[in-house]
CSV table of C-alpha atoms and ligand atoms in Angstrom, one decimal:
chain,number,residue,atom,x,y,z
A,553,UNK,CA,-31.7,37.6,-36.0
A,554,UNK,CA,-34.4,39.0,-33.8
A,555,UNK,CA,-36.0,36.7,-31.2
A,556,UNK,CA,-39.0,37.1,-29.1
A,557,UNK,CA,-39.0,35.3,-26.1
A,558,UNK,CA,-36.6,33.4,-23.9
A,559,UNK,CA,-37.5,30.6,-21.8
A,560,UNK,CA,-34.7,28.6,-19.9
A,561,UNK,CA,-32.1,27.2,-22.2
A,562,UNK,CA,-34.4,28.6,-24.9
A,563,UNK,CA,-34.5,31.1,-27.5
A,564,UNK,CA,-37.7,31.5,-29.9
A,565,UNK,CA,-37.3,34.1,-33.0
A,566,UNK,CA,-39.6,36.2,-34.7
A,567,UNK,CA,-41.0,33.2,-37.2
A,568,UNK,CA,-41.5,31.2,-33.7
A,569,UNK,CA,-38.5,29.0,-34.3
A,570,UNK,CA,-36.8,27.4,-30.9
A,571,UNK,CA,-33.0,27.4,-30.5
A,572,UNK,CA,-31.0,26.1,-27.6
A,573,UNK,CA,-29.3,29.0,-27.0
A,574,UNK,CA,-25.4,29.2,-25.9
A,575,UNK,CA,-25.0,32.7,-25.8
A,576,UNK,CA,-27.4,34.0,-22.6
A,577,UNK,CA,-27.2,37.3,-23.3
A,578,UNK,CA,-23.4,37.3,-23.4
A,579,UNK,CA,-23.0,36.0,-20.1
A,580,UNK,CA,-25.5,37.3,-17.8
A,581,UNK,CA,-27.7,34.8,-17.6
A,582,UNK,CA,-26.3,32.1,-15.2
A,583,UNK,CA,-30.0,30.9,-14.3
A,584,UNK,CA,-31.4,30.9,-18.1
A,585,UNK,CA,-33.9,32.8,-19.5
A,586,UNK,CA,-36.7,34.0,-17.4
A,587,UNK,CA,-35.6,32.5,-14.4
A,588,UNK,CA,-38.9,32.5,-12.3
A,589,UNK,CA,-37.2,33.6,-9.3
A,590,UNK,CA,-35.5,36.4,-10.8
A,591,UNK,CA,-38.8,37.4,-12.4
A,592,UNK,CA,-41.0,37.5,-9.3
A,593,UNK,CA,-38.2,39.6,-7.6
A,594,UNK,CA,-38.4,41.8,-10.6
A,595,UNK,CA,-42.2,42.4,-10.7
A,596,UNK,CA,-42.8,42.4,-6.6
A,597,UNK,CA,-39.7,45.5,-7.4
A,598,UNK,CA,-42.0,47.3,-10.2
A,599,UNK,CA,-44.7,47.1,-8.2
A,600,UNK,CA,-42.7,49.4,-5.2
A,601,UNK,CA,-41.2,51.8,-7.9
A,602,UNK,CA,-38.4,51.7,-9.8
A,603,UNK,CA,-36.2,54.4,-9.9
A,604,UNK,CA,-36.0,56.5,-6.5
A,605,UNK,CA,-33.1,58.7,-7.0
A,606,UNK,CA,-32.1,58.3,-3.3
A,607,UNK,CA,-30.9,55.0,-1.4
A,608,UNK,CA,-32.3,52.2,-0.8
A,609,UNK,CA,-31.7,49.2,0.9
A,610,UNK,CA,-31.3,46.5,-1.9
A,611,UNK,CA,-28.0,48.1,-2.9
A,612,UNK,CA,-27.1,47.6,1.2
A,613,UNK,CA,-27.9,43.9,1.0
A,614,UNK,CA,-26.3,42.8,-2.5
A,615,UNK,CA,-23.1,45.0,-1.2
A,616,UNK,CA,-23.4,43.4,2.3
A,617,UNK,CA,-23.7,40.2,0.5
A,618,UNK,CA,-20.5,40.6,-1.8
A,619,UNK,CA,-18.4,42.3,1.1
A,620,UNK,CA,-19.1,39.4,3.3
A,621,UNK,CA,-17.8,36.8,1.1
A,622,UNK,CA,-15.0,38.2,-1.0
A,623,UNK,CA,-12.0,39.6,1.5
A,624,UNK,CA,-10.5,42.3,-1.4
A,625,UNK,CA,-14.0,44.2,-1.8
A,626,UNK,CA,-14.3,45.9,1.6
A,627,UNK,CA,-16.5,48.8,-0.4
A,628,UNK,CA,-18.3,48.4,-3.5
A,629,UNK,CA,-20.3,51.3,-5.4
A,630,UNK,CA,-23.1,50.0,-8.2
A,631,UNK,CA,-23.2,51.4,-12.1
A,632,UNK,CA,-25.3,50.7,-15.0
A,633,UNK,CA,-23.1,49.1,-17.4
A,634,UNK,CA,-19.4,47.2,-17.5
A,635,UNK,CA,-18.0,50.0,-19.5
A,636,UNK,CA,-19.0,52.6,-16.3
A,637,UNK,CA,-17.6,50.5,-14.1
A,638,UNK,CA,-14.0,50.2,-15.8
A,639,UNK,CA,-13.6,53.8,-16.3
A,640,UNK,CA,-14.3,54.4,-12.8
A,641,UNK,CA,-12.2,51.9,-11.5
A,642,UNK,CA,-9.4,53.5,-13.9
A,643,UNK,CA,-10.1,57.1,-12.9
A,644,UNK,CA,-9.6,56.0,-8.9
A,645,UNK,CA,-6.1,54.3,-10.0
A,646,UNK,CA,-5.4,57.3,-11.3
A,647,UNK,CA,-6.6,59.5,-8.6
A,648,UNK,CA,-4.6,57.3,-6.0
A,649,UNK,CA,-1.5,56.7,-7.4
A,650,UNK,CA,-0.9,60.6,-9.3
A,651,UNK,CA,0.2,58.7,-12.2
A,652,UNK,CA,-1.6,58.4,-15.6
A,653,UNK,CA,-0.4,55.6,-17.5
A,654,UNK,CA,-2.4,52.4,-17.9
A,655,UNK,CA,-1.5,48.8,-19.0
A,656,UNK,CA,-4.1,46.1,-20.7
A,657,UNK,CA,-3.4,43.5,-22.6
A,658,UNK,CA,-3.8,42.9,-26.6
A,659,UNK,CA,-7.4,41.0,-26.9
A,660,UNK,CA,-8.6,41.8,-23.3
A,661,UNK,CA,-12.1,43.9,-23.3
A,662,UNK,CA,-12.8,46.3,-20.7
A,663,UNK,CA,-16.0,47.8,-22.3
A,664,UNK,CA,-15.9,50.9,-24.7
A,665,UNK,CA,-14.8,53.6,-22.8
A,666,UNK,CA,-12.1,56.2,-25.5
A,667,UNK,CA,-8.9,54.9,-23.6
A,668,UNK,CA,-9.3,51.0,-23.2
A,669,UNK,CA,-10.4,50.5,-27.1
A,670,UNK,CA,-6.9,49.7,-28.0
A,671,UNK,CA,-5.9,46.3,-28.8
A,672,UNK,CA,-9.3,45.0,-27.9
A,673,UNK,CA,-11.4,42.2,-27.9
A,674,UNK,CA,-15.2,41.2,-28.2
A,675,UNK,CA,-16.9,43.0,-31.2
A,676,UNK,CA,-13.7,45.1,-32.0
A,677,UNK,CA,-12.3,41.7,-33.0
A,678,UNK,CA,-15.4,40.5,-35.3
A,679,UNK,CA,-15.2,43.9,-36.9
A,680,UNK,CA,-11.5,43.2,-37.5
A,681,UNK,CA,-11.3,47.2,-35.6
A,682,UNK,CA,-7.4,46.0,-34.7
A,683,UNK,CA,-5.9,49.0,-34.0
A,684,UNK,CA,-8.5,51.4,-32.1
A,685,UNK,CA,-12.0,52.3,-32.4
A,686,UNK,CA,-12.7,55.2,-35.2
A,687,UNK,CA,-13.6,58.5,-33.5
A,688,UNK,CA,-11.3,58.1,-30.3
A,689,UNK,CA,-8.7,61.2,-30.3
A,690,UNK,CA,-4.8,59.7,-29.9
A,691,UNK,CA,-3.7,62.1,-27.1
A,692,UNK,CA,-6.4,59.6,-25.3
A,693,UNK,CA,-4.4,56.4,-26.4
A,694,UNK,CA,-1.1,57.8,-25.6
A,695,UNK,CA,-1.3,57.0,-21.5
A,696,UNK,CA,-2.4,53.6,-22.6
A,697,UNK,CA,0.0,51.0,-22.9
A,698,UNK,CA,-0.8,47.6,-24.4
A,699,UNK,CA,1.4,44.2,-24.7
A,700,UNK,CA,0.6,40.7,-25.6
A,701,UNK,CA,-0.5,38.3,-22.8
A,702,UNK,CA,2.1,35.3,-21.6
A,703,UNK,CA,4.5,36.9,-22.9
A,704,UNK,CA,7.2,37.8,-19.7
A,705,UNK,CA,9.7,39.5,-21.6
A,706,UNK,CA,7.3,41.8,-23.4
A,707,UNK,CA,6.0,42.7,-19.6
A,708,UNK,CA,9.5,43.1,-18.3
A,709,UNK,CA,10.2,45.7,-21.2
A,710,UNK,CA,7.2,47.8,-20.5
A,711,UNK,CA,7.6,47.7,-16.7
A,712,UNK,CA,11.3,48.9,-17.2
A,713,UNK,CA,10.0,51.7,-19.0
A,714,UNK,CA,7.1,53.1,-17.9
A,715,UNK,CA,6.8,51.4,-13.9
A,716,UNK,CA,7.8,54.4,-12.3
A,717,UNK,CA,4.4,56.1,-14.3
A,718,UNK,CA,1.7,53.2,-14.4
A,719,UNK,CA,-1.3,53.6,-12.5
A,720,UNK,CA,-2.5,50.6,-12.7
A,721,UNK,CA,-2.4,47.3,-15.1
A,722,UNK,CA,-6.4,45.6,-15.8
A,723,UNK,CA,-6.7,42.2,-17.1
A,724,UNK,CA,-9.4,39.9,-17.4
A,725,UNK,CA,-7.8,37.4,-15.4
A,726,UNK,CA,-9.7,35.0,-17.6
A,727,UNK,CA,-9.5,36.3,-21.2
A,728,UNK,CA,-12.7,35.9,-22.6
A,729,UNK,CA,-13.3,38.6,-25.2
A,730,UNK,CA,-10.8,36.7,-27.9
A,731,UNK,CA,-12.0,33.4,-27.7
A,732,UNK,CA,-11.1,32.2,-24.4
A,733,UNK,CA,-7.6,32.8,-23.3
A,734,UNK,CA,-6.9,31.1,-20.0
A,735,UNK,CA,-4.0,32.2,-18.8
A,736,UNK,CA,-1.1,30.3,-16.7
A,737,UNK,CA,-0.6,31.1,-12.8
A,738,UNK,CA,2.9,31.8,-13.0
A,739,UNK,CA,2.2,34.7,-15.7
A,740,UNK,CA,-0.1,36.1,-13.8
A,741,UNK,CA,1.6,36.2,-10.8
A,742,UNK,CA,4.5,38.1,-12.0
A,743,UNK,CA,2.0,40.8,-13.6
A,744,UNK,CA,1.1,40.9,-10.3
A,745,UNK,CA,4.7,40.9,-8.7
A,746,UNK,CA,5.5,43.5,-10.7
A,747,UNK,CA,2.7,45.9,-10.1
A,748,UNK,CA,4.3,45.6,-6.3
A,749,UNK,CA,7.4,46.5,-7.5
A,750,UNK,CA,6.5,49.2,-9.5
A,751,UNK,CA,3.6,50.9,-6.9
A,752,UNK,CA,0.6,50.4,-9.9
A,753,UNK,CA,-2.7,48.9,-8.8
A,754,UNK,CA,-4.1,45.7,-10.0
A,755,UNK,CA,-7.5,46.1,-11.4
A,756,UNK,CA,-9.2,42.9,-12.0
A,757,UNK,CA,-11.8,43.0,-14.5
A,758,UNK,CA,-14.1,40.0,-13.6
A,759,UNK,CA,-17.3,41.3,-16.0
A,760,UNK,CA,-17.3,38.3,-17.6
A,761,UNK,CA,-15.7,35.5,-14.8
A,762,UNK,CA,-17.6,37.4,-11.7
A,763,UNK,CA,-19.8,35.4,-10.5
A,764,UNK,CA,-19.7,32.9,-13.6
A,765,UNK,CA,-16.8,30.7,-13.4
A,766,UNK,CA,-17.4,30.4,-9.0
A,767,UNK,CA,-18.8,33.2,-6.0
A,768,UNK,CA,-15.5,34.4,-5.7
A,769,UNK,CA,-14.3,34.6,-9.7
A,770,UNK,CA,-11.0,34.4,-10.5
A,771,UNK,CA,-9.3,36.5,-7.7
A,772,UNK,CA,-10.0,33.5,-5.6
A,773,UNK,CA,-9.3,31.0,-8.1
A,774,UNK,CA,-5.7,33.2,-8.1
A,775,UNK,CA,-5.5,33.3,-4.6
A,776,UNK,CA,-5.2,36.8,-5.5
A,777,UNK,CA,-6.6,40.0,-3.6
A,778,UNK,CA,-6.6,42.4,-6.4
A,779,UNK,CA,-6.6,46.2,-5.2
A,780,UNK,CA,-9.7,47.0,-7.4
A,781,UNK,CA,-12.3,44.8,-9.1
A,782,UNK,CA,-15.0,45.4,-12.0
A,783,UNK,CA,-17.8,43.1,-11.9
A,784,UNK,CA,-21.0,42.9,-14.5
A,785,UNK,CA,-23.2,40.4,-16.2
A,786,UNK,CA,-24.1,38.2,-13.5
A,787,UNK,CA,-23.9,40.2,-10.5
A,788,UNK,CA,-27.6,41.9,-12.2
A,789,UNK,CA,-29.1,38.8,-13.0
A,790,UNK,CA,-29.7,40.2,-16.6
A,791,UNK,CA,-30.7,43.6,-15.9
A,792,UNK,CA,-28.1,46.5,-16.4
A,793,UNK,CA,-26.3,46.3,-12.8
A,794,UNK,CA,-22.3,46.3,-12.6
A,795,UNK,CA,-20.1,47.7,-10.4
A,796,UNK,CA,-16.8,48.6,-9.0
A,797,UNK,CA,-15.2,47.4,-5.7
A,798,UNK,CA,-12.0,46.9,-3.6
A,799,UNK,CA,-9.9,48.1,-0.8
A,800,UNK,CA,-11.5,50.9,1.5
A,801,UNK,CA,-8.3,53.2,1.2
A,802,UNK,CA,-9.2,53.4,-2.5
A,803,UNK,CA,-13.1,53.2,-2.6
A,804,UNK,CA,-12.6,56.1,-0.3
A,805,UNK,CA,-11.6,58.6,-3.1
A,806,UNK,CA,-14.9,58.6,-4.6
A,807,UNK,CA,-16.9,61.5,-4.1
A,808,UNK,CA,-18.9,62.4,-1.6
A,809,UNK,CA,-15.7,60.6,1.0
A,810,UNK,CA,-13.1,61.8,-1.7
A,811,UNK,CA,-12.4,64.4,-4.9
A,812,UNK,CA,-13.1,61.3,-7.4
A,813,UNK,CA,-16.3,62.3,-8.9
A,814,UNK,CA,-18.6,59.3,-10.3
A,815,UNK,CA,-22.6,59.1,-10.5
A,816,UNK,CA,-25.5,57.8,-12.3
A,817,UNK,CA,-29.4,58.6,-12.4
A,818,UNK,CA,-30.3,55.4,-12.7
A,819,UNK,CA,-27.6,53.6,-10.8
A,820,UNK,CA,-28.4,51.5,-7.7
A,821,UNK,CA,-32.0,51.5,-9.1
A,822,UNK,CA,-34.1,48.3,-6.8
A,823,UNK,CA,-35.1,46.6,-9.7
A,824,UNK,CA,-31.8,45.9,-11.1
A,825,UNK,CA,-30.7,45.4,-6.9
A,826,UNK,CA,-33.5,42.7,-6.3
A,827,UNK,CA,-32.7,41.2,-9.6
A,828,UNK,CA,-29.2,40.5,-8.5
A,829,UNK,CA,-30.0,39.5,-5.1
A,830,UNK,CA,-32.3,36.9,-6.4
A,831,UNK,CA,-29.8,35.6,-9.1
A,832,UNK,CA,-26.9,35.2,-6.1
A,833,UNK,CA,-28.9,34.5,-3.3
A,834,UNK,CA,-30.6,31.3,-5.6
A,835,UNK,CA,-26.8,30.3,-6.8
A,836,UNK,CA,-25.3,30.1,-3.6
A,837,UNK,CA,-29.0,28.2,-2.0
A,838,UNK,CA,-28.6,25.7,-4.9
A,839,UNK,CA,-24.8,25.3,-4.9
A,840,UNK,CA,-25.4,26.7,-7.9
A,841,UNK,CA,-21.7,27.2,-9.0
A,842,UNK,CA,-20.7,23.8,-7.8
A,843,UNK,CA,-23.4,22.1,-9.7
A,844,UNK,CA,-22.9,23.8,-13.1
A,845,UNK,CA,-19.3,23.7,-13.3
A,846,UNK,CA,-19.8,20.1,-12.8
A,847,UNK,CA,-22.4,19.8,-15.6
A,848,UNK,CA,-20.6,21.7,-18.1
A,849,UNK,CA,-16.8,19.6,-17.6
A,850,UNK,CA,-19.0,16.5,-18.7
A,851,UNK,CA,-21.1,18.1,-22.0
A,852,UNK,CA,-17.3,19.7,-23.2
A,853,UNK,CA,-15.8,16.1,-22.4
A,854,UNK,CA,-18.8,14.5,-24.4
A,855,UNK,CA,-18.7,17.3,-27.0
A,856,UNK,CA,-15.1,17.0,-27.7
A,857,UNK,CA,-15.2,13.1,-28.1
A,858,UNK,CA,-18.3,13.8,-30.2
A,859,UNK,CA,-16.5,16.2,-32.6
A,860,UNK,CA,-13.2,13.9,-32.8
A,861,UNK,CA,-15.8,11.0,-33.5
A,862,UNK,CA,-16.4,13.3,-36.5
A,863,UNK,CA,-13.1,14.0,-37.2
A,864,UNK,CA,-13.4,17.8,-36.8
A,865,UNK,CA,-10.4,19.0,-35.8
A,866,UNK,CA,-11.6,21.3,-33.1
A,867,UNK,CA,-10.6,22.2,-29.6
A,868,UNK,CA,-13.3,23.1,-27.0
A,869,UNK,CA,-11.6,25.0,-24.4
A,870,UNK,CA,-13.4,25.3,-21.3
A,871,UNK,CA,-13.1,27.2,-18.2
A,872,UNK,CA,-16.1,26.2,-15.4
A,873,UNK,CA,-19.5,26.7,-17.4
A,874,UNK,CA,-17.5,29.1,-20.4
A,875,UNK,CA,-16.7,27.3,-23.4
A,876,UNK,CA,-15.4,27.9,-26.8
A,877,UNK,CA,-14.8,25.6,-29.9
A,878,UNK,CA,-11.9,26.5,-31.3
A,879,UNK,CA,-9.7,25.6,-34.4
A,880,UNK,CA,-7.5,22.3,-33.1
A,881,UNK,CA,-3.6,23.7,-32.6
A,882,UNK,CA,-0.7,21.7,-30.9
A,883,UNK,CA,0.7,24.5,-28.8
A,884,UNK,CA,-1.4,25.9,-25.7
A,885,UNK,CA,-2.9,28.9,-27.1
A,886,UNK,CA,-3.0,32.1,-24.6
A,887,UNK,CA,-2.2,35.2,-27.1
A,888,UNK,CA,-4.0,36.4,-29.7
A,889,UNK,CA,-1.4,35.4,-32.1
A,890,UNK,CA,-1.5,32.1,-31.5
A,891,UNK,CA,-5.2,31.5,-32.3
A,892,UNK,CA,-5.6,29.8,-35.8
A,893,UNK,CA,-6.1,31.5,-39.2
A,894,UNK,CA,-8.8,30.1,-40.1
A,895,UNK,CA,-10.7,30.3,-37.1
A,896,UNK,CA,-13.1,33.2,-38.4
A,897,UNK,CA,-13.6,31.4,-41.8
A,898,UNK,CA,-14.4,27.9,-39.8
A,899,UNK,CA,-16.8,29.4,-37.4
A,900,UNK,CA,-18.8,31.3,-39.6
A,901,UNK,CA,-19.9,27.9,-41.0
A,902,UNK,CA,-20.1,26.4,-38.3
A,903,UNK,CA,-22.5,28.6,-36.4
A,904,UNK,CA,-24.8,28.3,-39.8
A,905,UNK,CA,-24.8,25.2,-39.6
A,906,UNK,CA,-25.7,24.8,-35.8
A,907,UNK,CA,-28.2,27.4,-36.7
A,908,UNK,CA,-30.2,25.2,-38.8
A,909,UNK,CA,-30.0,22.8,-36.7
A,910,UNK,CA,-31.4,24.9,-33.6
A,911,UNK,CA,-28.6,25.6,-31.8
A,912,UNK,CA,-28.1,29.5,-31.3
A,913,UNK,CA,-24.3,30.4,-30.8
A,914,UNK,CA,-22.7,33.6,-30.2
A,915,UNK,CA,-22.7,35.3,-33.0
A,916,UNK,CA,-18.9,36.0,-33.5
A,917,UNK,CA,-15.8,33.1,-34.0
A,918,UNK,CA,-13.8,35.4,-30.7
A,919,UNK,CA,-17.2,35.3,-28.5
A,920,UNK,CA,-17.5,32.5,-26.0
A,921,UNK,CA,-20.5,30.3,-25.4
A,922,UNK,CA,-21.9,29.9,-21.8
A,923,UNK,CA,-24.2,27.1,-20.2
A,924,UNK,CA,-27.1,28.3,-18.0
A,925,UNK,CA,-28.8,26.4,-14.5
A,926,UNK,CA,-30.9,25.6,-17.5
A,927,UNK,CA,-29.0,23.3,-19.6
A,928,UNK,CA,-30.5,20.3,-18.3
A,929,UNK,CA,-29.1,16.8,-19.1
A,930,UNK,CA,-31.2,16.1,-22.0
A,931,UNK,CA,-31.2,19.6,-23.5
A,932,UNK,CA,-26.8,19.2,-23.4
A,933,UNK,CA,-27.3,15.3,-24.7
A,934,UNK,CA,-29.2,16.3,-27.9
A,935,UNK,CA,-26.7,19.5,-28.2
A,936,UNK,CA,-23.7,17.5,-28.2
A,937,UNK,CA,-25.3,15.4,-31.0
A,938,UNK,CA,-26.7,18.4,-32.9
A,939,UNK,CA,-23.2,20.6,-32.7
A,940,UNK,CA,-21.2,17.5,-33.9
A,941,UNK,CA,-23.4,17.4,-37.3
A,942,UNK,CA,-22.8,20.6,-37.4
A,943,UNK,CA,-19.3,20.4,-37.0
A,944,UNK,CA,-19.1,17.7,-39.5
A,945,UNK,CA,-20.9,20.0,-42.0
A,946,UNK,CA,-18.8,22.7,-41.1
A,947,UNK,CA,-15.9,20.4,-42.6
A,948,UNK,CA,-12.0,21.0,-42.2
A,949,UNK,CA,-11.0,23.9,-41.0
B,2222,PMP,N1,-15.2,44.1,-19.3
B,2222,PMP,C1,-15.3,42.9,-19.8
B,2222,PMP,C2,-14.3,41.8,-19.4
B,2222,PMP,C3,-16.4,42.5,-20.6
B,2222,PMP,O1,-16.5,41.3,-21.1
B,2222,PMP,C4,-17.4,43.6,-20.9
B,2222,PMP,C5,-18.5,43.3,-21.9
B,2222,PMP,N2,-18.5,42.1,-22.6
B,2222,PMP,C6,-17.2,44.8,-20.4
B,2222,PMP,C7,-16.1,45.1,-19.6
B,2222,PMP,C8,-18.1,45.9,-20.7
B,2222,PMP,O2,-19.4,45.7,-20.1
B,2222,PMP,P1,-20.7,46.4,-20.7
B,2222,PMP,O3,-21.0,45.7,-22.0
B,2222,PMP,O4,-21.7,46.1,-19.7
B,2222,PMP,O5,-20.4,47.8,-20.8
């Protein structure tokens, strides 16, 4: 599909057709489309210049502004993209700890980078690319280790083995790129025990959940002070901004402080730096967070009586304003395994049919749907009634 404009919950295609859109750009968009505030920052940026090549002091403010308010990111360097910000975060765990091994979990997503396409989630999943990505050499696969999430024994095995030589583990502490995973306290804490034990760094990967699910994602919905931390998505306000923070021992290897070499032309750049500043700066004015998480526990609530008034036997699973409609199961689903069969086969008619009914979903059954600031009341109300024809349409599963 190719769309032209977006405007708050909106999306309008090429033939001028208007969607409620679900998707936001994959995440980013925690204001909507267009968010005026975000755009005026944006345009009063272009007007100063856009790329300098030197420092600036937008990237002071939106690092002042995260180092202030979460305790594990005492330094934070910006990126362009998710995928740069991972494989830095990965190459300082390496750096710091002399050891090269590195565990993720099957279905987790940590951008495209050779070593972490293993296992993964997001479009490798829709592609049905289980194993690896084509193209990426297996000596780079061999330091990365991969098991299945909630599943202690599995971890126990691998630690036993390979502790003594793991840099560091990365999850998304909220799965998100398989359908959405969320995972159980108690499992997470021992991942986390046993990087202790074994001397490997935790990297959290909050490019999805930072700044989405709360200010402080899920390292403070853990409790958790994770050594290193990815963030993405919201953190630019839709513009390519991510970055990679944590504890100052570490930060410090990268270059010029330390031998960890890391840079980008256009990282840093102010318009993508005033872009995020407006984007957190308007969340945390509004209570933003508070507000959304609110407004999205009552549409899934009304969209899952709505669907069993249909009798579609389908789950939404819903962490703060991330959702995902999922094929109904009886066990508590937190592995890939456990997700049902004919989940790919279901959703493919189901997005159709919410399609021509002018709801845009993502794109892909494993991709998970997010509310904007822009979902109003009525635009959720006449989604919950236009998704449950759908899903009635869609028929059994
Ligand atoms: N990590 C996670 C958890 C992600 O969801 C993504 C992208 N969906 C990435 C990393 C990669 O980010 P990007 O697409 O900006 O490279």
């Amino acid at each position: 599909m190719f769309f032209t404009r977006g405007a708050g919950a909106h999306l309008v295609d090429v033939e001028g057709r208007h969607y409620i859109d679900f998707c936001q750009s994959f995440g980013p968009l925690i204001l909507g489309h267009a968010d005026q505030d975000v755009a005026q920052a944006v345009r009063l940026a272009i007007e100063d210049g856009w790329s300098f090549g030197a420092c600036e002091p937008y990237s002071l403010e939106l690092a002042e502004w995260m180092c202030s308010r979460l305790p594990w990111v005492d330094r934070i360097r910006f990126v362009s993209s998710g995928t740069e910000a991972v494989m830095s975060a990965l190459r300082i765990a390496r750096a710091a700890t002399g050891r090269s091994q590195i565990l993720k979990f099957e279905g987790c997503y940590h951008g495209h980078a050779d070593a972490m396409l293993v296992q993964a989630g997001s479009g490798l999943a829709t592609g049905r690319i289980a194993a690896s990505s084509a193209g990426v050499p297996d000596g780079i696969l061999a330091d990365t280790l991969v098991v299945p999430l909630d599943d202690a024994s599995a971890l126990d095995r691998v630690f036993d083995e390979h502790g003594a030589t793991m840099a560091a583990v990365i999850l998304e502490p909220l799965p998100a790129n398989y359908g959405l995973l969320p995972q159980r306290s108690e499992w997470l804490h021992g991942v986390i025990n046993h990087c202790r034990t074994a001397g490997s760094l935790v990297i959290f990967d909050e490019v999805i959940s930072g700044f989405r699910v709360g200010r402080g994602g899920m390292a403070e919905e853990f409790g958790v002070r994770p050594d290193l931390v990815t963030y993405g998505k919201v953190i630019g306000g839709g513009f390519p901004v991510a970055a990679y923070a944590g504890r100052a021992d570490l930060m410090d290897h990268v270059a010029p402080v330390g031998p960890v070499y890391q840079a980008g032309t256009l990282s840093a750049n102010p318009v993508g730096m005033r872009a995020g500043l407006a984007i957190v700066e308007k969340m945390d004015r509004l209570d933003g967070w508070r507000a959304l998480n609110d407004r999205a526990a009552q549409f899934c609530s009304r969209l899952s009586t709505a669907f069993t008034d249909v009798r579609a036997s389908i789950d939404i699973v819903s962490h703060a304003s991330i959702f995902w409609p999922r094929v109904a199961s009886s066990q508590p689903v937190r592995r890939v395994d456990q997700i049902h069969e004919h989940q790919r086969a279901w959703y493919a008619k189901f997005f159709h049919a919410a399609l021509r009914r002018g709801v845009y979903l993502p794109p892909a059954a494993f991709e998970v749907c997010f509310l904007s600031m822009a979902h109003d009341d009525d635009i959720l109300r006449s989604a919950v009634d236009l998704l449950a024809d759908a899903a009635e349409e869609a028929g059994t599963p």
